[in-house]
PDB file of C-alpha atoms in Angstrom:
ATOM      1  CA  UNK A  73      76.305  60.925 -48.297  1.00 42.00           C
ATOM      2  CA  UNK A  74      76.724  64.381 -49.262  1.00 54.00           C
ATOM      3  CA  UNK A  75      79.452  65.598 -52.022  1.00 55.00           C
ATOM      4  CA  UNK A  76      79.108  64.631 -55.827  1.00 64.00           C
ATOM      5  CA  UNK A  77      76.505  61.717 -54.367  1.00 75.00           C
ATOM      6  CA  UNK A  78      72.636  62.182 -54.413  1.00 76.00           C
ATOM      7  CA  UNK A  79      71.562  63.014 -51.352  1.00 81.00           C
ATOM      8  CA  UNK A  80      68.244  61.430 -50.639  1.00 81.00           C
ATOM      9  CA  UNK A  81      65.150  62.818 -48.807  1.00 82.00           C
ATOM     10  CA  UNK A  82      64.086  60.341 -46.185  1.00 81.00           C
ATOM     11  CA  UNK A  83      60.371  61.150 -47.085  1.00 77.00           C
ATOM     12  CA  UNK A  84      58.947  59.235 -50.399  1.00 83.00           C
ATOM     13  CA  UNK A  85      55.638  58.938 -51.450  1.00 87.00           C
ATOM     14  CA  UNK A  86      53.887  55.670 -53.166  1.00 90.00           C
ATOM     15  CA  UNK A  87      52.154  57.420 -56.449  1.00 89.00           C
ATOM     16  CA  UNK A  88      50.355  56.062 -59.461  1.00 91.00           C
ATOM     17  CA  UNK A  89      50.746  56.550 -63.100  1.00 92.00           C
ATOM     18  CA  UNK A  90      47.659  57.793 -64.946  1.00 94.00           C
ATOM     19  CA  UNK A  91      46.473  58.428 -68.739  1.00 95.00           C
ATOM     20  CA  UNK A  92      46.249  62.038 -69.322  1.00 93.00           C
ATOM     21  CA  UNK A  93      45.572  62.255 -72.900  1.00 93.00           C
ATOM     22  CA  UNK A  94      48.094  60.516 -75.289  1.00 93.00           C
ATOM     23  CA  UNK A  95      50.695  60.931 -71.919  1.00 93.00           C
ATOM     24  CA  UNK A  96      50.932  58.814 -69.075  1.00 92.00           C
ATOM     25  CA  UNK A  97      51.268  61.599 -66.043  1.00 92.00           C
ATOM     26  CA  UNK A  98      52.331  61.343 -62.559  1.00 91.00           C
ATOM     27  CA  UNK A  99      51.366  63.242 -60.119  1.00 90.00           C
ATOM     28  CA  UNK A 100      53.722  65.154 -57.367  1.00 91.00           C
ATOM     29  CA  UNK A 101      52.353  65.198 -53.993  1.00 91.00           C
ATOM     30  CA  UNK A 102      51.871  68.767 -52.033  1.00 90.00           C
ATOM     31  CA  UNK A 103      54.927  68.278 -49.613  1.00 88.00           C
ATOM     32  CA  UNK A 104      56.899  67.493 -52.074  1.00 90.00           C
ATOM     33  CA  UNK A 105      56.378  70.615 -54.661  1.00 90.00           C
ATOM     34  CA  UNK A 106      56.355  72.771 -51.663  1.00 88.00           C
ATOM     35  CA  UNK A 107      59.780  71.147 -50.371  1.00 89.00           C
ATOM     36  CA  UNK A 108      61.485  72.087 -53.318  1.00 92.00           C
ATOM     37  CA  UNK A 109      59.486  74.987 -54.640  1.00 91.00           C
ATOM     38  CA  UNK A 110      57.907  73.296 -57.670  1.00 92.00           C
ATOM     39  CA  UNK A 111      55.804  75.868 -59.681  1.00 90.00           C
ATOM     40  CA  UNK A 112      52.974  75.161 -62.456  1.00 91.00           C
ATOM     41  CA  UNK A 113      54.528  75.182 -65.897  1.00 92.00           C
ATOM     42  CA  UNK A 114      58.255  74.620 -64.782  1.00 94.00           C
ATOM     43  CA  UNK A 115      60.323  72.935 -67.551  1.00 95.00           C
ATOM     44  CA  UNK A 116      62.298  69.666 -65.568  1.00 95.00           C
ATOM     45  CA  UNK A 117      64.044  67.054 -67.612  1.00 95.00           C
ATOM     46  CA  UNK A 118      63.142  63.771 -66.774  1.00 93.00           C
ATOM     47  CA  UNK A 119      65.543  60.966 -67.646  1.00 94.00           C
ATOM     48  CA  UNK A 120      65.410  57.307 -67.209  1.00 94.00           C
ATOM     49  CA  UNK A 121      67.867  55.757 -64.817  1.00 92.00           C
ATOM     50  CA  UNK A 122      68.845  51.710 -64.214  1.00 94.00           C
ATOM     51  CA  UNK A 123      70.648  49.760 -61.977  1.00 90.00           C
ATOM     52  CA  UNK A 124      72.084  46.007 -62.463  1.00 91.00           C
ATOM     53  CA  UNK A 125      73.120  45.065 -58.978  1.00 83.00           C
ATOM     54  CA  UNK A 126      71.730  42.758 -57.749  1.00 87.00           C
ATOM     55  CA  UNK A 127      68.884  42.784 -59.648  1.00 92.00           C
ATOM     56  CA  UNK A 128      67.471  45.292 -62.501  1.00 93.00           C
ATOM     57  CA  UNK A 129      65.811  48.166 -61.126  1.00 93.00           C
ATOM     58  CA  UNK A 130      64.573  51.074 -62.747  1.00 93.00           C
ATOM     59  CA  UNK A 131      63.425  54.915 -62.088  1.00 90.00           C
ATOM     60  CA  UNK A 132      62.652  58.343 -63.552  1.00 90.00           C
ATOM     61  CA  UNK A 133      64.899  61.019 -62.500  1.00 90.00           C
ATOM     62  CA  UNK A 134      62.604  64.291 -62.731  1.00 92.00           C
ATOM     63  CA  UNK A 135      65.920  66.805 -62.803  1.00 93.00           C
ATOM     64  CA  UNK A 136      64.567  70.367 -61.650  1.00 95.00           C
ATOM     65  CA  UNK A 137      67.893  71.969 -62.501  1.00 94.00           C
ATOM     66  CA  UNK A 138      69.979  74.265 -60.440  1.00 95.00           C
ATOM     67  CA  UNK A 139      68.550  75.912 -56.928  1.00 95.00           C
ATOM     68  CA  UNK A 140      69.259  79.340 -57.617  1.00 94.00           C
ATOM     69  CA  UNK A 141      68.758  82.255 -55.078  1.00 93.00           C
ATOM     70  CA  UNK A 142      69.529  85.866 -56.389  1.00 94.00           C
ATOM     71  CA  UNK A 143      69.879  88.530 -53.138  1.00 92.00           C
ATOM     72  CA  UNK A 144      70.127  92.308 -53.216  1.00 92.00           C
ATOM     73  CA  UNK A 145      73.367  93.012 -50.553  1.00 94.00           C
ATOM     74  CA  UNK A 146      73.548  96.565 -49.430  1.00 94.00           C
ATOM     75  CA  UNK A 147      76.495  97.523 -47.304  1.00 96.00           C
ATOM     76  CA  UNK A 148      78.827 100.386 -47.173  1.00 97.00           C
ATOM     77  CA  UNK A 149      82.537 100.904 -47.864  1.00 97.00           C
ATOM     78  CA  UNK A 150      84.006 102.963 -44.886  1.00 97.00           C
ATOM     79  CA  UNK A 151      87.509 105.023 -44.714  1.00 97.00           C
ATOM     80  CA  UNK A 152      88.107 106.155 -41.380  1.00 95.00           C
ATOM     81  CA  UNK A 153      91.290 107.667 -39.421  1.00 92.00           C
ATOM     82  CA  UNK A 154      92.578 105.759 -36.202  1.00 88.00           C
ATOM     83  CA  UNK A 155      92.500 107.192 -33.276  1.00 85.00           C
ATOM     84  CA  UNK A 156      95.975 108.246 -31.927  1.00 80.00           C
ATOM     85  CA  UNK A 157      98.093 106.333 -29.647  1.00 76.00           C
ATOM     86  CA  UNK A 158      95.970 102.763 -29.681  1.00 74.00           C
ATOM     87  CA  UNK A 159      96.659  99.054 -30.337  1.00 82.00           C
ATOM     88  CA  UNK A 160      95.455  99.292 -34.017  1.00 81.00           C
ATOM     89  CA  UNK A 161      95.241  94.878 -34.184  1.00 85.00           C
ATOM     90  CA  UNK A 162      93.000  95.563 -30.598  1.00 88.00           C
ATOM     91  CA  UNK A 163      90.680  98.208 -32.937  1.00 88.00           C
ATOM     92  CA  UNK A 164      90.643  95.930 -35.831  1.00 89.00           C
ATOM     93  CA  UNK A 165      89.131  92.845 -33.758  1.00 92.00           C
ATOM     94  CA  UNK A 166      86.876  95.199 -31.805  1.00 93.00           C
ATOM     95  CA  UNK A 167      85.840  96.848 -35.416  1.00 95.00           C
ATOM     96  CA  UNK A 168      85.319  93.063 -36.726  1.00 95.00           C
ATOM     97  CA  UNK A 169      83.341  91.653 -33.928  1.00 95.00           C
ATOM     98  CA  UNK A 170      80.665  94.576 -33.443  1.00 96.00           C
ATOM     99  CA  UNK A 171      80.402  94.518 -37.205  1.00 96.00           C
ATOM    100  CA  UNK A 172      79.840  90.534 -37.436  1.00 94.00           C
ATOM    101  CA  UNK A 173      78.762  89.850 -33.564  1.00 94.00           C
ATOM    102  CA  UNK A 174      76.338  93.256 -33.162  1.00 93.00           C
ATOM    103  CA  UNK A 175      75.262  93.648 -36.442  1.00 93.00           C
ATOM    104  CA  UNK A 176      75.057  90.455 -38.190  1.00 91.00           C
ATOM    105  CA  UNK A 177      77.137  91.504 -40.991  1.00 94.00           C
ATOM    106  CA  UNK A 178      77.344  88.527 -43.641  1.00 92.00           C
ATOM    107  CA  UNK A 179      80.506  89.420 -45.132  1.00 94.00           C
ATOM    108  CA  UNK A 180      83.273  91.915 -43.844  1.00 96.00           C
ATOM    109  CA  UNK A 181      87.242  93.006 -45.323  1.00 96.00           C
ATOM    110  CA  UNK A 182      89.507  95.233 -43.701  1.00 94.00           C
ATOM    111  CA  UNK A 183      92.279  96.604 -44.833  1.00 94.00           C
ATOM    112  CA  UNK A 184      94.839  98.795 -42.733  1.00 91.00           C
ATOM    113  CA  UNK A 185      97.229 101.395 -44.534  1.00 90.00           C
ATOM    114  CA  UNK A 186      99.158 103.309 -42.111  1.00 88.00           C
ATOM    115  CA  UNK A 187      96.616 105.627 -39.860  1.00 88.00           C
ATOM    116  CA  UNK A 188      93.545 104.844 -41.813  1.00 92.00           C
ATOM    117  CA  UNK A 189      91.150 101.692 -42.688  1.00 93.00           C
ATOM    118  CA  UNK A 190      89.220 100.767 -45.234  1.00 96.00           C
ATOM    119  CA  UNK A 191      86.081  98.660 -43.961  1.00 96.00           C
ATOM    120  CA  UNK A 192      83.769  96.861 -46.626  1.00 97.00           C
ATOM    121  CA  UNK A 193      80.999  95.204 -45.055  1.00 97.00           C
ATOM    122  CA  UNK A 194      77.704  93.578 -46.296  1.00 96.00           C
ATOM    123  CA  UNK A 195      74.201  92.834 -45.040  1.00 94.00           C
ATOM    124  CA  UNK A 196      72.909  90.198 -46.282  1.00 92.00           C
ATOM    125  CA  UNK A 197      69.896  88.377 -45.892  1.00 89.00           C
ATOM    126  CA  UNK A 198      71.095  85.181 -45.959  1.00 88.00           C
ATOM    127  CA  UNK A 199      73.427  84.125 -42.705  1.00 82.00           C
ATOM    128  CA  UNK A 200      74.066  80.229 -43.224  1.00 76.00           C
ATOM    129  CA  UNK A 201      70.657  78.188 -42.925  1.00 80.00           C
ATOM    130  CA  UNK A 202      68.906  80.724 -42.310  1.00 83.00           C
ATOM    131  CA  UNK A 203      67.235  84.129 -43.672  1.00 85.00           C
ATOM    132  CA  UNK A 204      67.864  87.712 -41.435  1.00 82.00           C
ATOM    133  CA  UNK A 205      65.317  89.822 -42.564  1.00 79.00           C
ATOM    134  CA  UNK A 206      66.555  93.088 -42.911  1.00 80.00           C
ATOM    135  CA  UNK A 207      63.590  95.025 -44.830  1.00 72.00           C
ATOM    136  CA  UNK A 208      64.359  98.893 -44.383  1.00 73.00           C
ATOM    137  CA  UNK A 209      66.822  98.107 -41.800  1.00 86.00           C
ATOM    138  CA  UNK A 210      69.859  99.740 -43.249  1.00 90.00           C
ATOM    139  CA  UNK A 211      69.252 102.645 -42.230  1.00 91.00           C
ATOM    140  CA  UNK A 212      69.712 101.970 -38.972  1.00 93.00           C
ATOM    141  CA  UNK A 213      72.372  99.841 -38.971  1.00 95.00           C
ATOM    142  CA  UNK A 214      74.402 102.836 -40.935  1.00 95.00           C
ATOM    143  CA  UNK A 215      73.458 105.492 -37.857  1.00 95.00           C
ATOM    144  CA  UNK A 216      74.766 102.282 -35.430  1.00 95.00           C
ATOM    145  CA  UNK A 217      78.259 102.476 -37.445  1.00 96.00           C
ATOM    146  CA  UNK A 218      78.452 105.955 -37.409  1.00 96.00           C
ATOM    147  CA  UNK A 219      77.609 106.084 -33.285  1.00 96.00           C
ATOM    148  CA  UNK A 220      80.272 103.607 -33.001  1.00 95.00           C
ATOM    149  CA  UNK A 221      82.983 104.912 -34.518  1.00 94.00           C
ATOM    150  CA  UNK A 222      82.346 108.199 -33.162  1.00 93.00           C
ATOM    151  CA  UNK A 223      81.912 106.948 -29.302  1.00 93.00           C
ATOM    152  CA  UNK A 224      85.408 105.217 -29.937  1.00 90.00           C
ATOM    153  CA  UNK A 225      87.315 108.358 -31.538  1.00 90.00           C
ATOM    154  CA  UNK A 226      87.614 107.087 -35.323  1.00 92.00           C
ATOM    155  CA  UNK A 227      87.602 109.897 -37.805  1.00 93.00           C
ATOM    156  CA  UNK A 228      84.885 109.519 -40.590  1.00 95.00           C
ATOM    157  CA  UNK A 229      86.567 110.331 -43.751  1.00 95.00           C
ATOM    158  CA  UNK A 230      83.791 108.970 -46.308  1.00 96.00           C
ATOM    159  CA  UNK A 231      81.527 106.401 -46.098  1.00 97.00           C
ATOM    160  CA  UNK A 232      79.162 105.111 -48.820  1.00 97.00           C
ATOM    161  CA  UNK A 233      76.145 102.672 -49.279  1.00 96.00           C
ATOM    162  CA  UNK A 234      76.445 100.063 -51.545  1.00 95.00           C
ATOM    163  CA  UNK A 235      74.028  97.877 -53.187  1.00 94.00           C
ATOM    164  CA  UNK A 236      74.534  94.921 -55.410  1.00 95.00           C
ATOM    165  CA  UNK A 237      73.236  91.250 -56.668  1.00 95.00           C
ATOM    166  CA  UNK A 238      74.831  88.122 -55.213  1.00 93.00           C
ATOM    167  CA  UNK A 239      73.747  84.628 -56.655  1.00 93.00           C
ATOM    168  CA  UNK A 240      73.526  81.377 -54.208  1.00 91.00           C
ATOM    169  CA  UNK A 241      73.625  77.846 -55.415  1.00 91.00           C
ATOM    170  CA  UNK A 242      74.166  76.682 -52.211  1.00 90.00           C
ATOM    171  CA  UNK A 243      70.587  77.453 -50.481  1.00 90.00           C
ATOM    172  CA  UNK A 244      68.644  74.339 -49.743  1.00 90.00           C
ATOM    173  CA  UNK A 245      65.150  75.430 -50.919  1.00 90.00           C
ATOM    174  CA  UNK A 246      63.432  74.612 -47.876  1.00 87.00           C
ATOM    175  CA  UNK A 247      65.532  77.518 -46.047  1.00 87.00           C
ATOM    176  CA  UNK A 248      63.346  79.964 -48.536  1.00 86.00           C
ATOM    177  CA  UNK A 249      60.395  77.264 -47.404  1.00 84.00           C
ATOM    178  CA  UNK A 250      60.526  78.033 -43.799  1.00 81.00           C
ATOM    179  CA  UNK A 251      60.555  81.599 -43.825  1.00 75.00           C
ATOM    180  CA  UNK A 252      57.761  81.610 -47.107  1.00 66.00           C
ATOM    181  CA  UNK A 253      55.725  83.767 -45.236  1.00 67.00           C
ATOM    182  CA  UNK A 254      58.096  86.652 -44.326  1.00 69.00           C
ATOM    183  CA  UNK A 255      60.298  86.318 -47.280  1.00 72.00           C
ATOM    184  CA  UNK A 256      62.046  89.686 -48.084  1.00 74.00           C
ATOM    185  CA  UNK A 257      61.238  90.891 -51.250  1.00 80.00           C
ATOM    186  CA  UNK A 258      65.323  91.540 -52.085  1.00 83.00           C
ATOM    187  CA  UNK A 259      65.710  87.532 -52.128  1.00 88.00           C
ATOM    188  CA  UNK A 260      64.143  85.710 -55.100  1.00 90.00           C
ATOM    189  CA  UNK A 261      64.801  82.652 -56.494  1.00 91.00           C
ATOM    190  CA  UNK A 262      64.416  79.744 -59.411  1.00 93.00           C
ATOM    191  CA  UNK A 263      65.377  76.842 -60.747  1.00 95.00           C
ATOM    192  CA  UNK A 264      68.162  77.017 -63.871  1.00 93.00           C
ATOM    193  CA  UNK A 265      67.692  73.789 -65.893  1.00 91.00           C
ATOM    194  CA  UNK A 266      71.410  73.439 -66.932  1.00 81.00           C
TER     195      UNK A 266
END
């Protein structure tokens, strides 16, 4: 079940508990620290759970806190003119999908105020369950805007790059897993121990 419930991984490991010390230690298994991006020295809370029905059971929670990701957005804020004499709701979905369809855009406004438009879009990284990397692409994707607004008779008035910090706690960590390898270096994350 997913919601307020746990949410349990259908892979579990049998382990044993060992003297280390004055401590009794236990230890976590490969997959498992690399399935949820366990580092050396993390602080977790551990807390001692029990259930009565039908019979006494008991566990150890090991709480690792809140997944946090932390992702560097750039994007640009655009004010252009319409173009005379055209369907401006016809622009506005054309505008929309080559901005979302083309380009991938992860989040997009526009607002219309009589002949002009005001278009703030984002590019992030992060599209979903999965990670666009996007390293030194904005530059490119800016010269795209500007060749399509041109080629379809918008007037440029100002457009400007933006960059700023967006913070997901809704990022499974084995989405940053997957891409480990290639992970862009404007996505970085940790676990918050709340």
């Amino acid at each position: 079940m997913k919601g307020n419930n746990w949410e349990y991984d259908t892979v579990y490991f049998v382990g044993q508990i060992r003297r280390s010390g004055g401590s009794l230690v236990i230890t976590i298994p490969n997959e498992l620290r690399n399935r949820f991006l366990i580092n050396e020295g993390q602080k977790v809370r551990i807390i001692g759970v029990t259930r009565r029905r039908p019979q006494v059971e008991g566990g150890l929670l090991i709480f690792l806190g809140r997944f946090s990701v932390i992702e560097e957005v750039e994007g640009f804020t655009i004010k252009v003119g319409l173009p005379s004499g055209e369907d401006v709701d016809k622009i506005e979905e054309d505008i929309y999908n080559y901005l979302t369809e083309e380009l991938n855009a992860t989040h997009l406004y526009i607002e219309r105020e009589n002949d002009k438009l005001t278009i703030e879009v984002r590019f992030g990284q992060i599209l979903g369950n999965e990670i666009i990397p996007r390293e030194d692409e904005i530059t490119t994707i800016e010269n795209r805007i500007k060749e399509y607004l041109h080629k379809n008779g918008f007037k440029i008035m100002n457009m400007k790059k933006i960059k700023e910090m967006r913070r997901w706690t809704t990022v499974d960590p084995s989405i940053i897993k997957r891409y480990s390898t290639t992970i862009p270096k404007a996505i970085t994350f940790e676990w918050r121990l709340t």
